[in-house]
Coordinates of N, CA, C and O in Angstrom, one line a residue:
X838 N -5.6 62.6 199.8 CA -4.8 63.5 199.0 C -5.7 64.1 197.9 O -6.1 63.4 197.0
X839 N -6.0 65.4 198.0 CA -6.9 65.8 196.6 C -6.3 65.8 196.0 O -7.0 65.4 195.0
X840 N -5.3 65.9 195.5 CA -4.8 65.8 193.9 C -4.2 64.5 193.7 O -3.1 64.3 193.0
X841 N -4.8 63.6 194.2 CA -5.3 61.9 193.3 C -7.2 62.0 193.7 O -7.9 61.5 192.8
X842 N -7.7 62.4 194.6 CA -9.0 62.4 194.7 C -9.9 62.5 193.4 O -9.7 63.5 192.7
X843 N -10.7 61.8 193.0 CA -11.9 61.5 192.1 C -13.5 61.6 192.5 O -13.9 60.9 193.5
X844 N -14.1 62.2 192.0 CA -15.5 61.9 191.9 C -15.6 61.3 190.7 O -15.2 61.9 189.8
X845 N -16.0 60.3 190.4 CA -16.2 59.7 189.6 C -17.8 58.8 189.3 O -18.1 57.9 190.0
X846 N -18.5 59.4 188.4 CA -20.0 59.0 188.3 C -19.9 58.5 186.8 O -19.5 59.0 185.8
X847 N -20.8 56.6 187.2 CA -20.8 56.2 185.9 C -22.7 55.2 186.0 O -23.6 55.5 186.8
X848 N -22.6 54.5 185.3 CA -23.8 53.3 184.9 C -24.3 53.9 183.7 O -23.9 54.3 182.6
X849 N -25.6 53.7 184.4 CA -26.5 54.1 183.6 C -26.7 55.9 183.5 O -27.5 56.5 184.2
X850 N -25.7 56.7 182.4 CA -25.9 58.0 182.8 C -25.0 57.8 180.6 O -24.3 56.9 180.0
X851 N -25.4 58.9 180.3 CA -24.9 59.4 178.9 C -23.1 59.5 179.0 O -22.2 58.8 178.6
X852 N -23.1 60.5 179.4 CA -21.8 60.9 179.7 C -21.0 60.6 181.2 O -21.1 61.5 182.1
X853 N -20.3 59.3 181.5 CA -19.9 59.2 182.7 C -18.8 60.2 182.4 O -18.3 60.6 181.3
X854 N -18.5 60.5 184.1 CA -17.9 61.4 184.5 C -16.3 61.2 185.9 O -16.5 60.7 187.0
X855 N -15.3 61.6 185.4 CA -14.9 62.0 186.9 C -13.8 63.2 186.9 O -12.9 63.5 186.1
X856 N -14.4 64.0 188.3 CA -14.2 65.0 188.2 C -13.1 65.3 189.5 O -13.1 65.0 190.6
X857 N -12.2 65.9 188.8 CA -11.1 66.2 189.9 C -11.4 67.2 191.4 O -12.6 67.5 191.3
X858 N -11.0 67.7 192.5 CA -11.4 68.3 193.3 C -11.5 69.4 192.8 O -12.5 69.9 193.1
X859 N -10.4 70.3 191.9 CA -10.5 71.4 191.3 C -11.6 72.0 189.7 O -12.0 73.0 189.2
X860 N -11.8 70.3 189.4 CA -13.4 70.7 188.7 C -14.6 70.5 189.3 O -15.6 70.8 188.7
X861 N -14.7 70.1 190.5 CA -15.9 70.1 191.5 C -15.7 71.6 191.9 O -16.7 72.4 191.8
X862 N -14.6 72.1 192.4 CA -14.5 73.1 192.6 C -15.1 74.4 192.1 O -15.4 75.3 192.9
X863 N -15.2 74.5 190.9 CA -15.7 75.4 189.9 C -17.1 75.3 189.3 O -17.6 76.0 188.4
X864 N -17.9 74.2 190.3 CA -18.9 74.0 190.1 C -19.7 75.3 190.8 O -18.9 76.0 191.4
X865 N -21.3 75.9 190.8 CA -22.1 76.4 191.1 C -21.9 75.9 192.8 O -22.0 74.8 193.2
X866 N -21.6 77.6 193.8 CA -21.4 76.9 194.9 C -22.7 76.8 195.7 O -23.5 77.3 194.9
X867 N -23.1 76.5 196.4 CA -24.5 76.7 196.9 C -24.4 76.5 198.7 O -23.3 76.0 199.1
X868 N -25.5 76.8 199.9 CA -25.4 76.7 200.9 C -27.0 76.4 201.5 O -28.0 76.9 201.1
X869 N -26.8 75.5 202.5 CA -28.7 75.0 203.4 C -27.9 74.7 204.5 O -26.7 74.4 204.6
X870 N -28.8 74.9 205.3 CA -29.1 74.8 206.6 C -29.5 73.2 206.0 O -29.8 72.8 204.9
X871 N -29.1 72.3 207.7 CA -30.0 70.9 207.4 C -29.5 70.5 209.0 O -28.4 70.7 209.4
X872 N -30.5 70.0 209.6 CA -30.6 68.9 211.1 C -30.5 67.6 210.2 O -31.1 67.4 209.2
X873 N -29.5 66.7 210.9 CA -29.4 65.7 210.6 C -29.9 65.0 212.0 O -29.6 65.5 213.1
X874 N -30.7 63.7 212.0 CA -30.4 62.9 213.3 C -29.9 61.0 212.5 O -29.9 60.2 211.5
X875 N -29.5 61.1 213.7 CA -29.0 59.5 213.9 C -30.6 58.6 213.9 O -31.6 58.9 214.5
X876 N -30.5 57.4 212.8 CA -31.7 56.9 212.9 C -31.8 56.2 214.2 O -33.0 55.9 214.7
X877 N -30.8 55.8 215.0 CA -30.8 55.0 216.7 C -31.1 56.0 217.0 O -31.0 55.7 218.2
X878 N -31.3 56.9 217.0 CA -31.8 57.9 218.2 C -32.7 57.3 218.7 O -33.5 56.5 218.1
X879 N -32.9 57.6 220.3 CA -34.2 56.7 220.9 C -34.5 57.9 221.8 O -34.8 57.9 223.0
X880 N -34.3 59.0 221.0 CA -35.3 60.2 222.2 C -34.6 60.4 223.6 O -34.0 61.5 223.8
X881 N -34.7 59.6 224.4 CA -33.8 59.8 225.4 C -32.4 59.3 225.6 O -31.9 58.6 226.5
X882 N -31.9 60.0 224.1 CA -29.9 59.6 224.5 C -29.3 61.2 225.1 O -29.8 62.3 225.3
X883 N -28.1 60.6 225.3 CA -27.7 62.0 225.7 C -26.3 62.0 225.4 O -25.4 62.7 225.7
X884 N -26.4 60.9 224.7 CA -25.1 61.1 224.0 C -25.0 61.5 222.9 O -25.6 60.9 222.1
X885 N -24.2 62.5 222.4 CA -23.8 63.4 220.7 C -25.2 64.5 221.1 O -25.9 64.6 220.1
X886 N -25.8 65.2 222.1 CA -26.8 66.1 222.0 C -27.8 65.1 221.4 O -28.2 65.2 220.2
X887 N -28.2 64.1 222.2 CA -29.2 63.4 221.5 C -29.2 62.6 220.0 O -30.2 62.2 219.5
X888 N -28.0 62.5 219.3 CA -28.0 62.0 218.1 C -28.5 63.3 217.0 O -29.0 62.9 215.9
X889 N -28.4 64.5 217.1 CA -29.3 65.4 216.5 C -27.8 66.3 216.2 O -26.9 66.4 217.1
X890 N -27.7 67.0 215.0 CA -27.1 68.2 214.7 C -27.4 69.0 213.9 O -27.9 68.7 212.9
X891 N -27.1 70.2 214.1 CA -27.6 71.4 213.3 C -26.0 71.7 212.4 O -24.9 71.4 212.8
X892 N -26.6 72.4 210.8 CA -25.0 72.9 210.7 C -25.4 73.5 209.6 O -26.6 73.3 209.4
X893 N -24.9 74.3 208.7 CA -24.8 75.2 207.3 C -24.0 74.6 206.8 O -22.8 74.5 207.3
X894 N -24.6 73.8 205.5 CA -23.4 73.1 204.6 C -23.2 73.8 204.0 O -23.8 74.8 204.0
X895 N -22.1 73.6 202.9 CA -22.1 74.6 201.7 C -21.1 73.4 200.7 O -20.2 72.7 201.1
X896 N -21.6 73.6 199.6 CA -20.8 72.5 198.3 C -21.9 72.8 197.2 O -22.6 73.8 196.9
X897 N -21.9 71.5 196.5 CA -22.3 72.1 195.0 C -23.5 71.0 194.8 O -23.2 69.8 194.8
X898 N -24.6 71.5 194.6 CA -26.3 70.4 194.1 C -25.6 70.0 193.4 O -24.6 70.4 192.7
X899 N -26.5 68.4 194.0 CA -26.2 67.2 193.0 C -27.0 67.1 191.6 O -26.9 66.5 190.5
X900 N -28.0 68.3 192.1 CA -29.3 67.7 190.4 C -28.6 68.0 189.4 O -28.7 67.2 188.5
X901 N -27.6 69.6 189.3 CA -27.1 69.7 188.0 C -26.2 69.3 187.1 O -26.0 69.4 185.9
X902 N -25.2 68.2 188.7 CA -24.3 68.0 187.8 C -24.8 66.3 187.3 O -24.1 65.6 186.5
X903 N -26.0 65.8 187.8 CA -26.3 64.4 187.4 C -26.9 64.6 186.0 O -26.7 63.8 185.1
X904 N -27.9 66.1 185.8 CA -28.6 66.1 185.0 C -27.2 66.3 183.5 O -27.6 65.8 182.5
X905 N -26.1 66.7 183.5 CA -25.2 67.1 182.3 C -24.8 65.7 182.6 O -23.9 65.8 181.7
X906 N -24.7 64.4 183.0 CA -24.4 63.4 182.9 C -25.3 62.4 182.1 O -25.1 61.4 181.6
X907 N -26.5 63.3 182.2 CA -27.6 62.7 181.5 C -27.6 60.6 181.6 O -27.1 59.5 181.2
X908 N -28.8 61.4 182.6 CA -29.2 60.0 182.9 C -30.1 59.7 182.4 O -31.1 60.4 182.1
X909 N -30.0 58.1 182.1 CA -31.0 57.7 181.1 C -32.7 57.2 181.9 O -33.1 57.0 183.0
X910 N -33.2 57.2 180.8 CA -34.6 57.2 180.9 C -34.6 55.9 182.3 O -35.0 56.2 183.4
X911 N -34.2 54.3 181.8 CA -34.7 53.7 182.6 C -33.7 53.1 184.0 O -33.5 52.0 184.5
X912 N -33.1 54.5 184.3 CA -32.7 54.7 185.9 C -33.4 54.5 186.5 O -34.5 54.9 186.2
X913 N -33.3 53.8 187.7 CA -34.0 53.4 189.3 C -33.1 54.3 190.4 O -33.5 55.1 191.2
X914 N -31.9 53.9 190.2 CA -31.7 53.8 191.6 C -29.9 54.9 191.5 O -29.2 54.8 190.6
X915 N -29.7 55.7 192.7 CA -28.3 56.4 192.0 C -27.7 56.2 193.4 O -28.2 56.6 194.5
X916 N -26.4 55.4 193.3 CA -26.0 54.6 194.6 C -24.6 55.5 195.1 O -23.9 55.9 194.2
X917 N -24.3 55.8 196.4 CA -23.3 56.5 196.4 C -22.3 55.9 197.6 O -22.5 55.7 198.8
X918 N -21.1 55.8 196.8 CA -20.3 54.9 197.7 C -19.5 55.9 198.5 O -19.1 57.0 198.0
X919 N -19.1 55.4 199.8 CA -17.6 56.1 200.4 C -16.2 55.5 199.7 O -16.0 54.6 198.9
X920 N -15.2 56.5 200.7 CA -14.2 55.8 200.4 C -13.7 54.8 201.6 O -12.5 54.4 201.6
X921 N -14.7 54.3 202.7 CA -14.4 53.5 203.6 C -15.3 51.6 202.9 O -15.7 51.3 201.7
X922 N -15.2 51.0 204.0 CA -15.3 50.0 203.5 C -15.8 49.0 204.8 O -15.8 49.4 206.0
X923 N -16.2 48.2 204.4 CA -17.0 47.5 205.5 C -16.8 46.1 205.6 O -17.1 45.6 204.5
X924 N -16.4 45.2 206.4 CA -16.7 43.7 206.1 C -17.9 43.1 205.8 O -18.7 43.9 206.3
X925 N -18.8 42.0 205.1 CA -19.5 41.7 205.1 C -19.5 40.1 205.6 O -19.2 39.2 204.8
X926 N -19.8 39.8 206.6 CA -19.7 38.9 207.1 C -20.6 37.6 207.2 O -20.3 36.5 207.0
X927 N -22.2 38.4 207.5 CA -23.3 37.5 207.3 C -23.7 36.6 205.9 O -24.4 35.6 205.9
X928 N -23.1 37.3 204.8 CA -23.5 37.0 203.4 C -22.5 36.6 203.1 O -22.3 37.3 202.1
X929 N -21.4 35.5 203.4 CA -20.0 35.4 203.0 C -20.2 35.2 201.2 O -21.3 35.1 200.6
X930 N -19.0 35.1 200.4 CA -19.3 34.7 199.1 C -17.6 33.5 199.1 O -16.4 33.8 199.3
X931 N -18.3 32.3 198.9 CA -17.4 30.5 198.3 C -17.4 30.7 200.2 O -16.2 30.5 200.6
X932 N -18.1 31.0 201.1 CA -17.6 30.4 202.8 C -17.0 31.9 203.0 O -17.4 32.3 204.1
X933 N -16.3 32.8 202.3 CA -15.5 33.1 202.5 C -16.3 35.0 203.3 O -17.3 35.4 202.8
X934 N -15.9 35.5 204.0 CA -16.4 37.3 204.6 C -15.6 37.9 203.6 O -14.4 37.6 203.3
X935 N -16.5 39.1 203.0 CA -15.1 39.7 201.8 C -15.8 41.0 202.9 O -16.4 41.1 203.9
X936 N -15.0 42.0 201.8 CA -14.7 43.6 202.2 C -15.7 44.4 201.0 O -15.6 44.1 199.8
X937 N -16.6 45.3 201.4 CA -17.1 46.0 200.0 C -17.3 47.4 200.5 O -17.5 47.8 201.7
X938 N -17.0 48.2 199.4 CA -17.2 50.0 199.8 C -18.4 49.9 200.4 O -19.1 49.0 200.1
X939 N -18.9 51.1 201.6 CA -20.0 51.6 201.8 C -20.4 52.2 201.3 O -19.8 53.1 200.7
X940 N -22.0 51.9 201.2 CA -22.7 52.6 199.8 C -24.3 52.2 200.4 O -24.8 51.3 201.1
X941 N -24.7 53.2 199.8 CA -26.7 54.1 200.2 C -26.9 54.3 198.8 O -26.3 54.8 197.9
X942 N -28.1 53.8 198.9 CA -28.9 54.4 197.5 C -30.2 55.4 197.6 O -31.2 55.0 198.3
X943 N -30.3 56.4 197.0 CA -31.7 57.0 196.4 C -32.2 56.9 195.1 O -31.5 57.2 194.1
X944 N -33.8 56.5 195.2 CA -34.3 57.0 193.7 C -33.8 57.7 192.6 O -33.0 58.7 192.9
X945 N -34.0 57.5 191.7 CA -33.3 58.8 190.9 C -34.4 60.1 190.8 O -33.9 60.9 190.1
X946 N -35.5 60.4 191.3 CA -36.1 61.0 191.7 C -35.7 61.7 193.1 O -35.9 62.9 193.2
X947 N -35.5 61.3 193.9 CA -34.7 61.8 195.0 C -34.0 62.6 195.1 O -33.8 63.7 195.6
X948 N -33.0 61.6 193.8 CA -31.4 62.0 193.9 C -31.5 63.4 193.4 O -31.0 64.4 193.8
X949 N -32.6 63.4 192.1 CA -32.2 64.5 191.6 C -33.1 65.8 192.0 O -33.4 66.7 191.2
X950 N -33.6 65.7 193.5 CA -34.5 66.8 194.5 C -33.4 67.9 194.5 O -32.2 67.7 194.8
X951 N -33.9 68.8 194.1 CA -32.8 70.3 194.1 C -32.1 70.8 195.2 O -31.3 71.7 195.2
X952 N -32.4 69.9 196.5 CA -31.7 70.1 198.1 C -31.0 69.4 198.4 O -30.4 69.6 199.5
X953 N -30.5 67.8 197.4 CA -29.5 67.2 197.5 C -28.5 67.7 197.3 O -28.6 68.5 196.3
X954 N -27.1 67.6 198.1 CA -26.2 68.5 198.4 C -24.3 67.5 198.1 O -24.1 66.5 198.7
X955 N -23.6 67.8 197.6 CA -22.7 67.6 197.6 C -21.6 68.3 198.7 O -20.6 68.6 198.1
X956 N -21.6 68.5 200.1 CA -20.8 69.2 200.7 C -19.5 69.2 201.1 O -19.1 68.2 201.6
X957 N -18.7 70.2 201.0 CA -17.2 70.3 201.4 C -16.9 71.1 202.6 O -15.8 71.1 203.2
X958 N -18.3 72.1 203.0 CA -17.8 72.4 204.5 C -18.7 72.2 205.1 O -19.7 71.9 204.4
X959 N -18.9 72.4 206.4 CA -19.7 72.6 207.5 C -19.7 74.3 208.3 O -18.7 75.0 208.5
X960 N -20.5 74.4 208.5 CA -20.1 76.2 209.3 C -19.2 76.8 208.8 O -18.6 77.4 209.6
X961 N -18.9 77.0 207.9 CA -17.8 77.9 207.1 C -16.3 77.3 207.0 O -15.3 78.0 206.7
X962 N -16.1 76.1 207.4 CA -15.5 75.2 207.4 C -15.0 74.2 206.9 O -16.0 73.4 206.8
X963 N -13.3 73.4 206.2 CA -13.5 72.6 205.0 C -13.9 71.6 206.0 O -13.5 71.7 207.2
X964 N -15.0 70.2 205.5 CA -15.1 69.2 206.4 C -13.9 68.7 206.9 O -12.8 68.9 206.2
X965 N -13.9 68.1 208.0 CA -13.0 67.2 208.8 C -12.9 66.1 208.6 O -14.0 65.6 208.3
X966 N -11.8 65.3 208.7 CA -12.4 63.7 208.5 C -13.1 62.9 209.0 O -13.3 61.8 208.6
X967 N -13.7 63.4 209.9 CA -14.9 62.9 210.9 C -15.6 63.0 210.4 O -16.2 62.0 210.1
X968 N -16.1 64.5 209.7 CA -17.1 64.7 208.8 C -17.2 64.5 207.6 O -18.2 64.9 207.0
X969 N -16.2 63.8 207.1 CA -16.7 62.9 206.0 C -15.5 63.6 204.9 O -15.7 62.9 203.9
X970 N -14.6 64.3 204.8 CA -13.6 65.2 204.3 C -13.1 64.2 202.8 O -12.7 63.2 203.3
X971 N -13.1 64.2 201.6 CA -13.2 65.9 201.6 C -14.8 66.2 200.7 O -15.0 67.3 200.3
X972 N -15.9 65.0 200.6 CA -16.9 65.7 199.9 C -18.0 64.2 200.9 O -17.7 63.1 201.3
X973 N -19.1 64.9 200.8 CA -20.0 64.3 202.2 C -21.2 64.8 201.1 O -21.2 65.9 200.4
X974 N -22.4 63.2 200.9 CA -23.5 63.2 200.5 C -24.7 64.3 201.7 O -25.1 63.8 202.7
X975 N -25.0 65.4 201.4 CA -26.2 65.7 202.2 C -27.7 66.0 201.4 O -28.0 66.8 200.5
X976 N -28.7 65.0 202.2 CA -30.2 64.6 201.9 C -31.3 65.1 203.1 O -31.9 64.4 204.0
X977 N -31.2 66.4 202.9 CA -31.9 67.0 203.6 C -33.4 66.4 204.2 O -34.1 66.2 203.3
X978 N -33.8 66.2 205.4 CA -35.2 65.2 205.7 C -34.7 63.8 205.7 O -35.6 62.9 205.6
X979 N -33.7 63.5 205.9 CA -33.5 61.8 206.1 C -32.4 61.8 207.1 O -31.8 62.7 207.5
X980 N -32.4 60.2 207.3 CA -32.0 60.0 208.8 C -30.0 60.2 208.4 O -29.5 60.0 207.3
X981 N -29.7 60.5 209.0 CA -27.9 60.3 209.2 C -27.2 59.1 208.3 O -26.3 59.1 207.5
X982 N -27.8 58.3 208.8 CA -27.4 57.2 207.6 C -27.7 57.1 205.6 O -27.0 56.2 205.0
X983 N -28.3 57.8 204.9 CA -28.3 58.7 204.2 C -27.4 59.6 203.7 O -27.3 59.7 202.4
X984 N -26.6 60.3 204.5 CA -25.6 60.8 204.2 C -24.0 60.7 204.1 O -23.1 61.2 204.7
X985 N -24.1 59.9 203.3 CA -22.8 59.6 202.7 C -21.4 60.0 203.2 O -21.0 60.6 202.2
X986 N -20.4 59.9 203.9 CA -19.3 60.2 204.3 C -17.9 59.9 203.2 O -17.5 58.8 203.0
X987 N -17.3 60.9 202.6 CA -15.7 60.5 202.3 C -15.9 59.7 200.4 O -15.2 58.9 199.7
X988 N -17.5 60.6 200.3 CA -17.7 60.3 199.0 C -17.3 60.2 197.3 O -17.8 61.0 196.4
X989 N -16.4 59.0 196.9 CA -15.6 59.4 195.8 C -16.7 58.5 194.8 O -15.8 58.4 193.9
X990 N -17.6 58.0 194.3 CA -18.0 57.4 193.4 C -19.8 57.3 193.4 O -20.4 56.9 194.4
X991 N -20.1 57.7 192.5 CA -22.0 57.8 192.2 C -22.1 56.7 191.0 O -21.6 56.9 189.9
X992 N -22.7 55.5 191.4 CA -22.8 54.5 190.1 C -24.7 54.9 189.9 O -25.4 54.8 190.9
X993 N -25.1 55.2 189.0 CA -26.8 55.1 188.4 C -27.1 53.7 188.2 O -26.2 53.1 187.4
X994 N -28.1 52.9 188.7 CA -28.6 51.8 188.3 C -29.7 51.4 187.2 O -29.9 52.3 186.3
X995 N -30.3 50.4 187.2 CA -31.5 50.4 186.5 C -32.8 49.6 187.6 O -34.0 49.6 187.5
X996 N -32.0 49.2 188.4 CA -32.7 48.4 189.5 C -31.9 48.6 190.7 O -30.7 48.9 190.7
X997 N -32.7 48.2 191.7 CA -32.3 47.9 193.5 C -30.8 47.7 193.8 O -30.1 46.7 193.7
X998 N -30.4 49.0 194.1 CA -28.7 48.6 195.1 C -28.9 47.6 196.3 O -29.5 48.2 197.2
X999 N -28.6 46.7 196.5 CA -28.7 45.4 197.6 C -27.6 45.6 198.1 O -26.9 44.6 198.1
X1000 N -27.0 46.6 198.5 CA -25.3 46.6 199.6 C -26.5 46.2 201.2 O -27.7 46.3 201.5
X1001 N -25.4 45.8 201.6 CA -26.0 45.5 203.0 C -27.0 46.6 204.1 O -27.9 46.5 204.9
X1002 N -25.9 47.7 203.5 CA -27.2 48.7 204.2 C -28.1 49.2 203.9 O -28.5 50.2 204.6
X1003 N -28.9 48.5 202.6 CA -30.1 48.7 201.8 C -30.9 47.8 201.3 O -32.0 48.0 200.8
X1004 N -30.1 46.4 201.7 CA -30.9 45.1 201.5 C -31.6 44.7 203.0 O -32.7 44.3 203.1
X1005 N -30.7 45.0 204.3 CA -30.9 44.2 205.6 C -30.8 45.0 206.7 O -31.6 44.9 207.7
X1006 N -29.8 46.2 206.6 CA -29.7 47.0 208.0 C -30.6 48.0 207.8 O -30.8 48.4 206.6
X1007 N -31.2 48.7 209.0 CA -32.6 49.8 209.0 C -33.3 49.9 208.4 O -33.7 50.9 207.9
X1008 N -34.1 48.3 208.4 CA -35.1 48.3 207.6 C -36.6 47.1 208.3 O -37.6 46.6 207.9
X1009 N -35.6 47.3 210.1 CA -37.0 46.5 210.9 C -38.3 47.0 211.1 O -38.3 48.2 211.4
X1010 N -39.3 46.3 211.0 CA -40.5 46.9 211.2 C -41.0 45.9 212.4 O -40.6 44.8 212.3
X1011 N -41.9 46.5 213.7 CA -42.2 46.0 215.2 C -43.4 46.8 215.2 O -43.7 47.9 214.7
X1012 N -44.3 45.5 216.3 CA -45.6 46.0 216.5 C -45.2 46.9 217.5 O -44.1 46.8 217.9
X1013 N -46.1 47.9 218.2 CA -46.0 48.2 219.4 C -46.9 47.2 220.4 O -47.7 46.2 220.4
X1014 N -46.4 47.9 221.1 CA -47.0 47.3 222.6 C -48.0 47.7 222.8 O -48.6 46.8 223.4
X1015 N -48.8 48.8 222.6 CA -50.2 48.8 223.1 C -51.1 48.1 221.6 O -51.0 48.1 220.4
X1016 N -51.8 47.7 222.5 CA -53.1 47.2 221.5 C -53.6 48.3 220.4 O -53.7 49.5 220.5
X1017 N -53.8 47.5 219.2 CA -53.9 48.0 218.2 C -53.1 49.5 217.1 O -53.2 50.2 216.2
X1018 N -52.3 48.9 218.5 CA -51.4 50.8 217.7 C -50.4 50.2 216.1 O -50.0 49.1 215.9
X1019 N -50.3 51.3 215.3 CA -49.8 50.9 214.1 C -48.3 50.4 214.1 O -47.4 50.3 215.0
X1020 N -48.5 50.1 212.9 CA -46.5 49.5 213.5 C -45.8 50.3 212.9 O -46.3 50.8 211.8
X1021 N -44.3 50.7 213.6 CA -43.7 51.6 213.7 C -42.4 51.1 213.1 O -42.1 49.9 212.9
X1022 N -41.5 52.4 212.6 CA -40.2 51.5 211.8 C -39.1 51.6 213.2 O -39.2 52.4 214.2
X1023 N -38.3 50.9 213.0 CA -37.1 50.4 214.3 C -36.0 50.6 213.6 O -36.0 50.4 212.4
X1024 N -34.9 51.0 214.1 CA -33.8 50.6 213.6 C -33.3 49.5 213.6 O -33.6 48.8 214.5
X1025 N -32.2 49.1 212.5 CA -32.3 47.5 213.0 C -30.7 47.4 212.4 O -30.3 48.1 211.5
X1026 N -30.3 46.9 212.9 CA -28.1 46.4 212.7 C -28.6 45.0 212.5 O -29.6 44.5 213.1
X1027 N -27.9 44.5 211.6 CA -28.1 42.8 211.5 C -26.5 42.6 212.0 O -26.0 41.5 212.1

């Protein structure tokens, strides 16, 4: 429902913020082209067109509205959660599997690259909820996983976001198989 919907950006930043759909709205609107791929892509799928999609986003850069949040000097890390949620099962806390939002982190250098994207449509289109409806992290040059789906909350850090999919998942490294070839990054699901 957008009218309870929040963006809401806090930590390490001057002025936290949360902004309703109709003040994101009024932000500077902006539009890129971006291929996204699935980091499992293994080249020969043929399922989703190979893991690969083309699309025209359009929503509003992240750099300007991080920079009027003013973030402080000793930021690391700007973490962006969904509004879905995940079990965590491998890392229980007292025995017990809890539930934590999904959440990706970038540098704060990254975050604040001028082609990071805040998007609400696709092809001239408001996103879908597949697509992440109603505001979708887009990080132009990174794998699918990266981009954020169904995104209501940006926390700034001072150090390392450890959510599971930044401490443990897609982060295997494997030799290859031929002799002396370098080693290559894998995808990896724990």
């Amino acid at each position: 429902d957008l009218a309870d919907w929040r963006l809401r950006i806090s930590g390490y930043v001057e002025n936290p913020t949360s902004l309703t759909w109709e003040e994101l709205r009024r932000l500077p609107v902006a539009e890129t082209a971006v291929t996204i791929e699935c980091s499992g892509n293994g080249g020969n799928s043929t399922l989703m067109n190979g893991l690969v999609s083309n699309g025209v986003w359009r929503g509003h850069f992240l750099s300007p509205l991080l920079r009027s949040c003013g973030v402080k000097p000793e930021a690391r890390e700007v973490v962006f959660f969904g509004a879905d949620t995940e079990r965590e099962q491998k890392w229980p806390v007292n025995g017990k599997p809890f539930t934590a939002p999904h959440g990706r982190s970038l540098f704060v250098q990254d975050a604040l690259d001028d082609k990071v994207m805040l998007a609400t449509h696709l092809n001239g289109e408001r996103l879908s909820q597949a697509q992440g409806f109603p505001l979708r992290l887009i990080v132009p040059g990174w794998y699918g996983m990266a981009q954020v789906k169904w995104l209501d909350r940006i926390v700034v850090l001072d150090r390392r976001y450890e959510g599971q999919h930044m401490a443990r998942n897609y982060h295997a490294v494997r030799q290859s198989g031929e002799s002396g070839a370098p080693l290559v990054l894998e995808t990896s699901i724990s």
